[in-house]
Amino acid sequence: MADSDGETVTFTIDSRLLEELGENLVTRNHVAVGELVKNSYDADATEVILEFEDVRAQDTSDSEIAVIDDGTGMTLEEVRDDFMRIATTSKLRDPVSEKYGREKAGNKGIGRFACRRLANVLNIETTAKIEDGVYQRTTLNIDWRDYKADQQIEEVSFPVTVEEVTSDEEPNISTGTTLRLRDLQESWTKRDFDTLRRNMVTLAVVEEQDRGPNFEYDPGFDITFRAPEFDMGEGTLTEQIHNASWGFLEGEIGENGKVSLELDANIIGNQSYSFSHDSPGLAGTKFEISYIPLDTKEHYRDPQTLSLKRARDISDNHSGVRVYKGGFRVFTYGGPNDDWLGIDQDRTTHKGRSPDETFEGLRDNLDLHTDFNKALLAGPNNRNLVGRVMISSDADLTMASNREDFQENKIFEELREIIRLSLQWMTLQWSHYKAVKSRKQLEEETEKFLDETQDGESDSTGEGGNDSVDEGEHGATSEAGDVTVDKNQKDSAGKDDESDVNKTSEDQDKEPVDSALDLLEGVADTATDTVPEEDRQVSDEAVETATKVVRSTLEQKEQEIDFFRSAFSVNQVVFSFSHELRSMVNNLGSTAAEIEAVMNNVPEDQHAQFEDIIGNLRKMEDRFKSQMELFGIFMETGNRKDVEEQAISTIVEDVIEATEYIAEYYNVEFSTDIPRLLYTPPMYKSELYSIVINLVTNGIKAVGTSRGENNRIHIEGKNIDDGIQIRVYDNGVGIPDSAREEAFQPLVSDPVNNIYEDLSKEMPEELSEQLGRGTGLGLSIVRNIAEKYDGQARFVDTDDWSTCVEVTLNE
């Protein structure tokens, strides 16, 4: 037998790996382009241009996407060692960019696979500066189809062209990279393009920054589209974001102290106003501020550009009104945590609830959603505003001695006052918008209701029926009386309609929802007059029942709000308690160690007693540490960080580890089946924690009550067509089909009363209290989060488990 000592083996890579990685790492075309834009940002570009040509065509052979940036470019060495190298560690070695010190945004090594995912052919032209006045231009053409299965990656090579160019030869030469992706893998839809724009908005609002003496001044980052095939396919994304907000305010201070304001806002359109302010030293100052509400996207002018998730991300990272003088940023003013205008402070103290006397003339000229003297309470916070104040270099504002702030003198106070007054005017317009919007919605719903009512009556009486609706001089009427929709409607004699004359101030102050209910009841009463006498009682009862349902629903929502308000009010106390508890836990361990250190000085016959004390202290320390771990996970659910794709397996492992000490009491066996590379759509980590924590703790409660021996909880995750699916199974007490939907209702904690009473008997008190009796909000929160991401939460039937809750999250 031959001796084989000295032989070696190595791993080899089949070229099909490129296809596999491209498909698995970059699942969507808009994700792929987004990665290339991130690479441009990481290359210290100040602008990236995205050109789309024939990308909507069914035949994509002539289609092209170009990604053109003015970044630092790549030398031939960087192309060869970084771009052409799979699993490069360049971003690990250099986590911030060299020129501006930006924290790199791109996923490590994904860019090349994004190119493979998008198109069959990639052309690269990149120019880098190698010394003063000398540049290196590298050109490379890659046809991904050259890689065949059962072929080594190293067997495929591509010719590259390299040339050195001086600034004397080409005076306008500059660094940058152009990627041209030709013969696309698939055509693009409007939805793809809109999703791309939404996913890049946080990069598009990156402002100028100074990251210290080791880096150059960062002038910011712009994304420009040249995609005429799509709506919103031309112009900069920054402008599109401002135009997508509820309103965009522009202002200018004139030579004569006149402040001119222009507002372009949703529904109410273009509004203008001017007021005088004695501030000659600020002449030429301009400002532009967008108001971005964060409660619902229905306020946005263009929700295709600005989703609620992206708006909140912008708020967390880029909100605030920044200040520039002579084109340069004054960094101490503006940002998410800098309320230099004092608007948050005013709202907190209710100091600024009434508009300034400057706007007294608008009291009777605007239809406001609330009382004029309380209008400012509904105004924006600092985190709702994204904007800038641009002060002329000739303005009289002077820097303080630290060279970072302005001197806090009269002229700076005038600047602050002018911006605050301008925001007051915008807030009045916001209140006006809400009033107009509410009225329009009410009118539309009323008209729809009346149309359906009239259609129903016409259908029931026939074409020539005597009970058909008369639409003569009184408008929409029945034989029994008039139904008035417009409060300003006049009758044929020119007098106010009787219903308006009899209106009280109490009626006028009603909330829109009360007015809507009253209107529906009135319409129903009028319609009932045409119903035969014997059927009227049934109709009246139906209307009364429907009204009670609506009002009870509103009352339930109020209870939810009250609960969350109470929870929020103790938030700081809880954090303080957490800090103190950590100190106590540390003291328990220290005390046990101190007793152990002096055990030799204790009489022999007392050793057992002291050992029991030490053991109890150690057990208490372990229990508290477990509690703190679980508490830390729960506190994470309140920590809103960046919206990003979340690793599901990592968070599931965190939650299992944190609840393990409770599950061990029942010998609960956890099992999981979650791919390591399974990620959620972009979302807050706290939201995924909330989903997993609620479902796992619910499973522990159900298993703990069942008194079984083979207690199991299984968690699985997988990709589905539009997103991901998470399922949590348990073999606990189960829940009847009839109670499943009720379990998702807020404030319903135990719909069939089969958990908490038995649980408290089965568990030690300290453990059952940690699981809690429940607020009834857990499953409701899970469903709300799922629906926020176009998914759902529901119970599903399975053969081998008592209960299975399924949660889907979509792109």
Short mmCIF file of C-alpha atoms in Angstrom, two decimals, residues 250-577:
data_model
loop_
_atom_site.label_atom_id
_atom_site.label_comp_id
_atom_site.label_asym_id
_atom_site.label_seq_id
_atom_site.Cartn_x
_atom_site.Cartn_y
_atom_site.Cartn_z
CA GLU A 250 -40.39 78.55 2.57
CA GLY A 251 -39.61 81.94 4.03
CA GLU A 252 -37.45 84.99 3.36
CA ILE A 253 -36.57 88.08 5.40
CA GLY A 254 -36.57 91.22 3.27
CA GLU A 255 -34.56 94.43 3.52
CA ASN A 256 -37.53 96.24 5.08
CA GLY A 257 -38.05 93.61 7.78
CA LYS A 258 -40.93 92.00 5.94
CA VAL A 259 -41.11 88.23 6.38
CA SER A 260 -42.67 86.48 3.38
CA LEU A 261 -44.00 82.94 3.80
CA GLU A 262 -45.11 80.33 1.26
CA LEU A 263 -46.57 76.96 2.19
CA ASP A 264 -47.37 74.08 -0.14
CA ALA A 265 -49.45 71.57 1.83
CA ASN A 266 -51.72 68.59 1.42
CA ILE A 267 -55.39 69.34 0.55
CA ILE A 268 -55.20 73.09 1.27
CA GLY A 269 -52.64 73.62 -1.52
CA ASN A 270 -50.53 76.80 -1.76
CA GLN A 271 -50.89 79.35 1.03
CA SER A 272 -48.99 82.61 1.51
CA TYR A 273 -48.66 85.18 4.27
CA SER A 274 -46.39 88.01 5.33
CA PHE A 275 -45.74 89.91 8.54
CA SER A 276 -43.37 92.66 9.60
CA HIS A 277 -40.52 92.24 12.02
CA ASP A 278 -37.86 94.79 12.89
CA SER A 279 -34.76 92.82 11.95
CA PRO A 280 -32.66 94.71 9.36
CA GLY A 281 -29.53 92.78 10.31
CA LEU A 282 -31.08 89.55 8.99
CA ALA A 283 -32.02 90.76 5.50
CA GLY A 284 -31.55 88.06 2.88
CA THR A 285 -31.99 85.18 5.30
CA LYS A 286 -34.03 82.30 3.83
CA PHE A 287 -35.42 79.16 5.33
CA GLU A 288 -37.20 76.01 4.17
CA ILE A 289 -38.82 73.53 6.54
CA SER A 290 -40.84 70.37 5.92
CA TYR A 291 -43.46 69.17 8.39
CA ILE A 292 -43.54 65.35 8.53
CA PRO A 293 -46.29 63.92 10.80
CA LEU A 294 -45.41 60.53 12.28
CA ASP A 295 -48.81 59.15 13.24
CA THR A 296 -50.19 58.18 9.83
CA LYS A 297 -49.10 58.49 6.21
CA GLU A 298 -52.55 59.74 5.14
CA HIS A 299 -51.25 63.28 5.77
CA TYR A 300 -48.45 62.92 3.20
CA ARG A 301 -48.78 64.41 -0.24
CA ASP A 302 -46.95 61.46 -1.76
CA PRO A 303 -47.02 58.27 0.35
CA GLN A 304 -45.41 56.40 -2.56
CA THR A 305 -42.21 58.28 -1.77
CA LEU A 306 -42.47 58.64 1.99
CA SER A 307 -43.65 55.64 3.97
CA LEU A 308 -44.36 55.90 7.68
CA LYS A 309 -41.41 53.66 8.51
CA ARG A 310 -38.99 55.80 6.53
CA ALA A 311 -40.46 58.99 7.95
CA ARG A 312 -39.78 57.76 11.47
CA ASP A 313 -36.25 56.81 10.48
CA ILE A 314 -35.70 60.32 9.11
CA SER A 315 -37.09 61.72 12.34
CA ASP A 316 -34.77 59.61 14.49
CA ASN A 317 -31.64 60.53 12.55
CA HIS A 318 -32.10 63.71 10.53
CA SER A 319 -34.88 65.83 12.03
CA GLY A 320 -34.46 69.38 13.28
CA VAL A 321 -33.90 72.80 11.74
CA ARG A 322 -30.24 73.26 10.85
CA VAL A 323 -28.51 76.60 10.50
CA TYR A 324 -26.06 77.75 7.80
CA LYS A 325 -24.20 81.00 7.42
CA GLY A 326 -22.57 81.91 4.15
CA GLY A 327 -23.25 78.36 2.93
CA PHE A 328 -21.49 76.63 5.84
CA ARG A 329 -23.20 74.65 8.54
CA VAL A 330 -23.15 75.96 12.11
CA PHE A 331 -23.14 72.53 13.71
CA THR A 332 -24.43 73.36 17.17
CA TYR A 333 -27.88 74.22 15.79
CA GLY A 334 -30.35 71.64 14.55
CA GLY A 335 -30.60 67.88 14.75
CA PRO A 336 -32.95 65.34 16.38
CA ASN A 337 -31.84 66.26 19.89
CA ASP A 338 -31.33 70.02 19.52
CA ASP A 339 -34.42 72.12 20.12
CA TRP A 340 -32.69 75.49 19.70
CA LEU A 341 -36.04 77.03 18.71
CA GLY A 342 -37.65 75.94 22.00
CA ILE A 343 -40.78 74.47 20.37
CA ASP A 344 -40.66 71.20 22.34
CA GLN A 345 -40.20 73.09 25.58
CA ASP A 346 -43.21 75.27 24.81
CA ARG A 347 -45.40 72.26 24.11
CA THR A 348 -44.28 70.46 27.26
CA THR A 349 -45.08 73.43 29.49
CA HIS A 350 -48.16 74.51 27.47
CA LYS A 351 -46.52 77.90 27.34
CA GLY A 352 -47.12 78.28 23.64
CA ARG A 353 -50.76 77.23 23.30
CA SER A 354 -52.10 80.51 21.89
CA PRO A 355 -50.85 82.09 18.64
CA ASP A 356 -48.97 85.36 18.80
CA GLU A 357 -51.02 88.54 18.39
CA THR A 358 -49.35 88.86 14.97
CA PHE A 359 -51.92 86.33 13.73
CA GLU A 360 -54.99 87.71 15.48
CA GLY A 361 -56.45 88.68 12.12
CA LEU A 362 -56.58 85.00 11.13
CA ARG A 363 -58.88 84.07 14.01
CA ASP A 364 -62.04 84.44 11.92
CA ASN A 365 -60.51 83.78 8.52
CA LEU A 366 -59.44 80.16 9.01
CA ASP A 367 -61.61 77.13 9.56
CA LEU A 368 -59.65 75.56 12.45
CA HIS A 369 -59.80 72.04 13.78
CA THR A 370 -59.63 73.29 17.37
CA ASP A 371 -60.12 76.51 19.29
CA PHE A 372 -57.88 79.34 18.07
CA ASN A 373 -56.43 79.87 21.54
CA LYS A 374 -55.37 76.21 21.74
CA ALA A 375 -54.26 75.72 18.15
CA LEU A 376 -50.52 75.56 18.89
CA LEU A 377 -50.92 72.53 21.17
CA ALA A 378 -51.38 70.42 18.02
CA GLY A 379 -48.28 71.81 16.34
CA PRO A 380 -45.12 69.93 15.36
CA ASN A 381 -42.35 68.76 17.63
CA ASN A 382 -38.73 69.24 16.71
CA ARG A 383 -38.68 65.63 15.46
CA ASN A 384 -41.48 66.42 12.97
CA LEU A 385 -39.39 69.08 11.24
CA VAL A 386 -36.66 68.70 8.64
CA GLY A 387 -35.24 71.95 7.37
CA ARG A 388 -32.58 74.59 7.23
CA VAL A 389 -32.08 78.28 7.84
CA MET A 390 -29.68 79.92 5.38
CA ILE A 391 -28.21 83.15 6.71
CA SER A 392 -26.39 85.53 4.41
CA SER A 393 -22.67 85.89 5.04
CA ASP A 394 -23.34 89.66 5.37
CA ALA A 395 -25.78 89.22 8.26
CA ASP A 396 -24.86 90.85 11.57
CA LEU A 397 -24.80 87.56 13.46
CA THR A 398 -21.37 87.00 15.00
CA MET A 399 -19.79 83.85 16.35
CA ALA A 400 -19.20 83.34 20.06
CA SER A 401 -15.72 83.04 21.49
CA ASN A 402 -15.78 79.25 21.15
CA ARG A 403 -16.16 79.69 17.35
CA GLU A 404 -19.00 77.14 17.41
CA ASP A 405 -22.12 79.09 18.45
CA PHE A 406 -23.62 82.46 17.66
CA GLN A 407 -23.52 85.12 20.31
CA GLU A 408 -26.81 85.06 22.22
CA ASN A 409 -27.64 88.69 21.52
CA LYS A 410 -30.66 90.63 20.31
CA ILE A 411 -30.25 89.82 16.62
CA PHE A 412 -29.99 86.08 17.31
CA GLU A 413 -33.15 86.29 19.40
CA GLU A 414 -34.82 88.05 16.46
CA LEU A 415 -33.84 85.17 14.18
CA ARG A 416 -35.24 82.64 16.63
CA GLU A 417 -38.45 84.68 17.02
CA ILE A 418 -39.00 84.96 13.26
CA ILE A 419 -38.64 81.20 12.74
CA ARG A 420 -40.92 80.48 15.69
CA LEU A 421 -43.57 82.87 14.37
CA SER A 422 -43.33 81.27 10.95
CA LEU A 423 -43.88 77.84 12.50
CA GLN A 424 -46.89 79.24 14.39
CA TRP A 425 -48.42 80.29 11.07
CA MET A 426 -47.72 76.83 9.64
CA THR A 427 -49.38 75.27 12.69
CA LEU A 428 -52.51 77.36 12.11
CA GLN A 429 -52.53 76.10 8.52
CA TRP A 430 -52.14 72.55 9.87
CA SER A 431 -55.22 73.04 12.04
CA HIS A 432 -57.02 74.48 9.02
CA TYR A 433 -56.01 71.44 6.97
CA LYS A 434 -57.35 69.04 9.60
CA ALA A 435 -60.68 70.90 9.69
CA VAL A 436 -60.99 70.88 5.91
CA LYS A 437 -59.96 67.23 5.75
CA SER A 438 -62.50 66.20 8.41
CA ARG A 439 -65.26 68.13 6.67
CA LYS A 440 -64.43 66.63 3.28
CA GLN A 441 -64.35 63.13 4.68
CA LEU A 442 -67.67 63.66 6.41
CA GLU A 443 -69.22 65.07 3.27
CA GLU A 444 -67.88 62.20 1.16
CA GLU A 445 -69.12 59.58 3.59
CA THR A 446 -72.48 61.34 3.87
CA GLU A 447 -72.84 61.53 0.10
CA LYS A 448 -71.89 57.88 -0.19
CA PHE A 449 -74.39 56.96 2.50
CA LEU A 450 -77.14 58.98 0.86
CA ASP A 451 -76.37 57.51 -2.55
CA GLU A 452 -76.58 53.99 -1.16
CA THR A 453 -79.79 54.86 0.68
CA GLN A 454 -81.38 56.33 -2.41
CA ASP A 455 -80.25 53.37 -4.52
CA GLY A 456 -81.75 51.04 -1.95
CA GLU A 457 -85.06 52.91 -1.95
CA SER A 458 -85.13 52.98 -5.75
CA ASP A 459 -84.48 49.26 -5.89
CA SER A 460 -87.17 48.50 -3.34
CA THR A 461 -89.91 50.64 -4.90
CA GLY A 462 -89.27 50.08 -8.60
CA GLU A 463 -88.93 52.66 -11.31
CA GLY A 464 -92.37 54.11 -10.92
CA GLY A 465 -92.82 53.57 -7.17
CA ASN A 466 -94.67 56.19 -5.15
CA ASP A 467 -92.04 56.05 -2.39
CA SER A 468 -89.06 57.05 -4.57
CA VAL A 469 -86.84 59.90 -3.43
CA ASP A 470 -87.86 63.33 -4.68
CA GLU A 471 -84.86 65.38 -5.78
CA GLY A 472 -86.75 68.55 -6.54
CA GLU A 473 -86.24 71.96 -5.01
CA HIS A 474 -85.39 70.57 -1.59
CA GLY A 475 -82.46 68.42 -2.75
CA ALA A 476 -82.24 64.90 -1.33
CA THR A 477 -85.60 64.32 0.39
CA SER A 478 -88.17 61.73 1.28
CA GLU A 479 -91.92 62.21 1.59
CA ALA A 480 -91.50 62.69 5.31
CA GLY A 481 -88.89 65.45 5.29
CA ASP A 482 -85.56 66.89 4.14
CA VAL A 483 -82.05 65.52 4.64
CA THR A 484 -79.58 68.43 4.72
CA VAL A 485 -75.90 67.82 3.95
CA ASP A 486 -74.44 71.30 3.48
CA LYS A 487 -74.69 73.48 6.60
CA ASN A 488 -74.70 76.60 4.43
CA GLN A 489 -77.52 75.40 2.16
CA LYS A 490 -80.35 77.93 1.63
CA ASP A 491 -83.97 77.13 0.91
CA SER A 492 -85.87 78.55 -2.07
CA ALA A 493 -86.92 81.63 -0.05
CA GLY A 494 -83.30 82.52 0.68
CA LYS A 495 -83.57 81.76 4.40
CA ASP A 496 -81.30 79.50 6.42
CA ASP A 497 -82.43 75.91 6.56
CA GLU A 498 -84.32 75.29 9.76
CA SER A 499 -81.86 72.67 10.88
CA ASP A 500 -79.08 75.29 10.86
CA VAL A 501 -81.15 77.90 12.68
CA ASN A 502 -81.77 75.48 15.51
CA LYS A 503 -78.09 74.50 15.83
CA THR A 504 -76.64 75.23 19.25
CA SER A 505 -73.09 76.12 20.11
CA GLU A 506 -72.91 72.74 21.83
CA ASP A 507 -73.64 71.02 18.51
CA GLN A 508 -70.96 73.07 16.78
CA ASP A 509 -68.35 72.06 19.35
CA LYS A 510 -68.98 68.34 18.90
CA GLU A 511 -66.14 66.07 17.81
CA PRO A 512 -66.36 65.01 14.13
CA VAL A 513 -67.13 61.42 15.12
CA ASP A 514 -70.11 62.55 17.24
CA SER A 515 -71.36 64.70 14.41
CA ALA A 516 -71.03 61.78 12.03
CA LEU A 517 -73.01 59.48 14.32
CA ASP A 518 -75.70 62.08 14.81
CA LEU A 519 -75.89 62.57 11.07
CA LEU A 520 -76.21 58.84 10.43
CA GLU A 521 -78.91 58.56 13.05
CA GLY A 522 -80.76 61.48 11.48
CA VAL A 523 -80.50 60.01 8.01
CA ALA A 524 -81.67 56.65 9.33
CA ASP A 525 -84.64 58.27 11.11
CA THR A 526 -85.63 60.06 7.93
CA ALA A 527 -85.30 56.92 5.86
CA THR A 528 -87.33 54.96 8.42
CA ASP A 529 -90.29 57.30 7.90
CA THR A 530 -90.89 55.59 4.56
CA VAL A 531 -90.92 52.13 6.18
CA PRO A 532 -94.28 50.53 7.01
CA GLU A 533 -95.39 51.01 10.60
CA GLU A 534 -94.94 47.37 11.56
CA ASP A 535 -91.26 47.39 10.43
CA ARG A 536 -90.18 50.67 12.03
CA GLN A 537 -89.30 49.20 15.39
CA VAL A 538 -86.89 46.74 13.74
CA SER A 539 -85.19 49.58 11.82
CA ASP A 540 -84.94 51.74 14.94
CA GLU A 541 -83.37 48.89 16.89
CA ALA A 542 -80.85 48.24 14.09
CA VAL A 543 -79.77 51.89 14.06
CA GLU A 544 -79.52 51.99 17.85
CA THR A 545 -77.47 48.78 17.92
CA ALA A 546 -75.09 49.98 15.21
CA THR A 547 -74.58 53.27 17.03
CA LYS A 548 -73.84 51.46 20.30
CA VAL A 549 -71.25 49.31 18.54
CA VAL A 550 -69.45 52.38 17.19
CA ARG A 551 -69.52 54.21 20.50
CA SER A 552 -68.39 51.16 22.49
CA THR A 553 -65.51 50.71 20.06
CA LEU A 554 -64.46 54.30 20.66
CA GLU A 555 -64.69 53.78 24.42
CA GLN A 556 -62.49 50.70 24.12
CA LYS A 557 -59.89 52.70 22.20
CA GLU A 558 -59.98 55.30 24.97
CA GLN A 559 -59.27 52.56 27.51
CA GLU A 560 -56.29 51.43 25.47
CA ILE A 561 -54.99 54.99 25.29
CA ASP A 562 -55.44 55.41 29.06
CA PHE A 563 -53.49 52.21 29.65
CA PHE A 564 -50.58 53.25 27.46
CA ARG A 565 -50.61 56.73 28.97
CA SER A 566 -50.29 55.21 32.45
CA ALA A 567 -47.53 52.88 31.29
CA PHE A 568 -45.60 55.74 29.75
CA SER A 569 -45.90 57.83 32.92
CA VAL A 570 -43.97 55.25 34.96
CA ASN A 571 -41.36 54.62 32.29
CA GLN A 572 -38.61 56.66 33.94
CA VAL A 573 -39.36 55.14 37.34
CA VAL A 574 -38.94 51.67 35.85
CA PHE A 575 -35.56 52.56 34.36
CA SER A 576 -34.45 53.99 37.70
CA PHE A 577 -35.62 50.83 39.45
#
